[in-house]
Amino acid sequence: MEKKLPIPDLIIKNYVTLLDNKLQFTLSKGEKSPRHRIVNNLPGTINFCPLVRKTKKIKEYASQDFVRLNDQYLKGIRKSILQRAAAFLLLKDSKASFTIEGESPKSKRAARWSQAIGQAGVKDLSHEELCRLQQLVIENTRFIEMGYRKKGGFVGERDKDTFSPLPDHISAKPQDIESLMTGLMESNRLLLLDDTDPIMAAAVIAFGFVFIHPFVDGNGRIHRYLIHHVLAKKQFSKQGLIFPISAAILDSISDYRSVLESYSIPLLDLIEWKETKDHNLEVLNETIDYYRYFDATRQVEFLYKCVKDTIENILPEEVDYLTKFEEFKNFVDETFEMPDDMVALLLRFLEQNNGKLSSRAKTKEFKDLSSNEVLEIEKEYSLIFGNRNFK
C-alpha cells in the first residue's frame, strides 16, 4: 500500500525470500529490504507483476535450453541461406500476424510491418515507442483515435439487433492505462537485467500488454511484436534471424485463442460495467489489479510450445526449402542464364502444378524455352524437391 507503519524495523539477522522459488519463478537476484529482512525476488514491480508457477510442463521445456538449441541449429546453416532466410521469415511472420487478426494485407503493408519486426530490440520500450508502432500498424488513421484509449474497450461481438456489446474480453479502464503501461515497462527493464529465461520474460510482457489492450486498434500485432522485442533484447537469437513466432502461433491458432480466453473469460465475472450511449462499455468497479497481478502460467506454457515448434519444425522446413531453392536457382542460372525474377516465377509455376510447367506458362512467360529444355527443368525440379508426382 506504500504506507509506512509506525513500528520499528526487524532486527533478526537472516533474510528470507519473498517468493518460494521451488513453487514459482522469481528474480535470480532480488533486492534486500532491511526493514522487513526479506529478499524481494518478485519478477516485477508494484505496478505490474504477473507470476508464473513452476509446472511440470514448464520445467520440462526449460530443461531443454532452447537458447542453446537455437544457436546450435543456426550455426550449421550457410551464411547465404541464413541471409535469405532472415528476409523470408520476416515477411512470413508479418503476414502471419495480419492473418491472425483476420486480415489479408497488401504486400506493401506486410513489408512495412516486417521492417518494424526486423528492428525489434533496437529501441527501448517507452510510451512514445509503442505509439510509433501503432502508427506503423494502422495504415489509415482517419477513423481511429490513435494513442492510448480515452474510452472503455472490449473484444467481442455486438448484438445484431441492439448493437450492444457482447464482450469476450474487457480491456483495462482508460484512467488506469498510463500506470499499467509504465509498470509494464519498468518490469520489462527488470526482467531484461535479470537472468530470467527469455521465453518466460517475453510471454509475461507480451500477454500483459494484450490483456491491458491500451489502444483502440493494433494491440494484437504489437503484442506479438513485443515477443520479438524481448527475445531480441535477451539475445535469444544471436545470428540476426528474427524468430518467426507469429507463424508458430498461426499453426496453433485454436490453442492461442484458448490461452487468451483462459484469462479473459473468468475476468468477465469480476467486472461490473454498463453500456454507454455510443454502444461502448464503461467499467464501474476497480479492476487495475486484475491486469497487473495475474497468473501468466498458461501463457508461458503456450509460448514455450510455439518456440519448440519453431526450432523443431518451422525453421528446419524453411531452411530446407531455401537450400533447395538456391540449388535450383544455381542450376537455372548456369544452364539458361535466367534473371532472378524469372527463376522465382518459374519455381512458382512448378510448385503450383506438381512439378510441371502449365500450357499457359509454356506459351506465354516461358515461350522461349524448347520442349527439351522444359523437360530438363522439370526433371531437375523433381530431383531437388523430390516431387513424387513427376513422371
XYZ file of N, CA, C and O in Angstrom, residues 61 64 66 69-70 73 243 305-317:
80
model
N 10.102 -27.914 -20.429
C 10.508 -27.012 -21.507
C 11.822 -26.312 -21.159
O 12.748 -26.242 -21.968
N 15.171 -28.016 -21.592
C 15.662 -28.282 -22.946
C 16.603 -27.202 -23.466
O 17.233 -27.371 -24.501
N 16.360 -23.980 -24.906
C 16.077 -23.622 -26.287
C 17.068 -22.598 -26.846
O 17.300 -22.543 -28.050
N 19.892 -24.696 -28.118
C 19.457 -25.472 -29.277
C 19.313 -24.591 -30.514
O 19.706 -24.974 -31.621
N 18.766 -23.394 -30.319
C 18.590 -22.469 -31.435
C 19.942 -22.031 -31.995
O 20.155 -21.993 -33.207
N 21.622 -24.911 -33.946
C 20.995 -25.147 -35.250
C 21.430 -24.085 -36.263
O 21.805 -24.404 -37.395
N 12.960 -14.541 -34.982
C 12.248 -15.782 -34.711
C 10.813 -15.661 -35.222
O 10.080 -14.770 -34.774
N 5.752 -23.768 -26.106
C 5.303 -24.715 -27.126
C 5.566 -24.167 -28.529
O 6.036 -24.881 -29.414
N 5.275 -22.870 -28.721
C 5.496 -22.239 -30.032
C 6.978 -22.185 -30.380
O 7.364 -22.407 -31.536
N 7.800 -21.879 -29.407
C 9.244 -21.821 -29.648
C 9.779 -23.205 -30.002
O 10.590 -23.362 -30.929
N 9.323 -24.208 -29.291
C 9.740 -25.583 -29.566
C 9.344 -25.981 -30.994
O 10.148 -26.556 -31.734
N 8.122 -25.654 -31.381
C 7.630 -25.972 -32.722
C 8.457 -25.245 -33.784
O 8.760 -25.802 -34.843
N 8.828 -24.001 -33.496
C 9.623 -23.218 -34.445
C 10.997 -23.838 -34.653
O 11.456 -23.981 -35.788
N 11.658 -24.204 -33.558
C 13.004 -24.763 -33.644
C 12.997 -26.139 -34.295
O 13.881 -26.472 -35.100
N 11.991 -26.938 -33.976
C 11.974 -28.323 -34.453
C 11.337 -28.482 -35.834
O 11.655 -29.434 -36.553
N 10.444 -27.549 -36.203
C 9.705 -27.735 -37.459
C 9.792 -26.550 -38.416
O 10.250 -26.698 -39.554
N 9.369 -25.373 -37.973
C 9.249 -24.237 -38.897
C 10.589 -23.808 -39.473
O 10.748 -23.703 -40.701
N 11.583 -23.568 -38.620
C 12.894 -23.161 -39.124
C 13.531 -24.217 -40.023
O 13.986 -23.899 -41.131
N 13.574 -25.498 -39.605
C 14.158 -26.518 -40.491
C 13.438 -26.615 -41.836
O 14.081 -26.782 -42.873
N 12.113 -26.521 -41.832
C 11.358 -26.608 -43.086
C 11.682 -25.439 -44.010
O 11.871 -25.618 -45.219
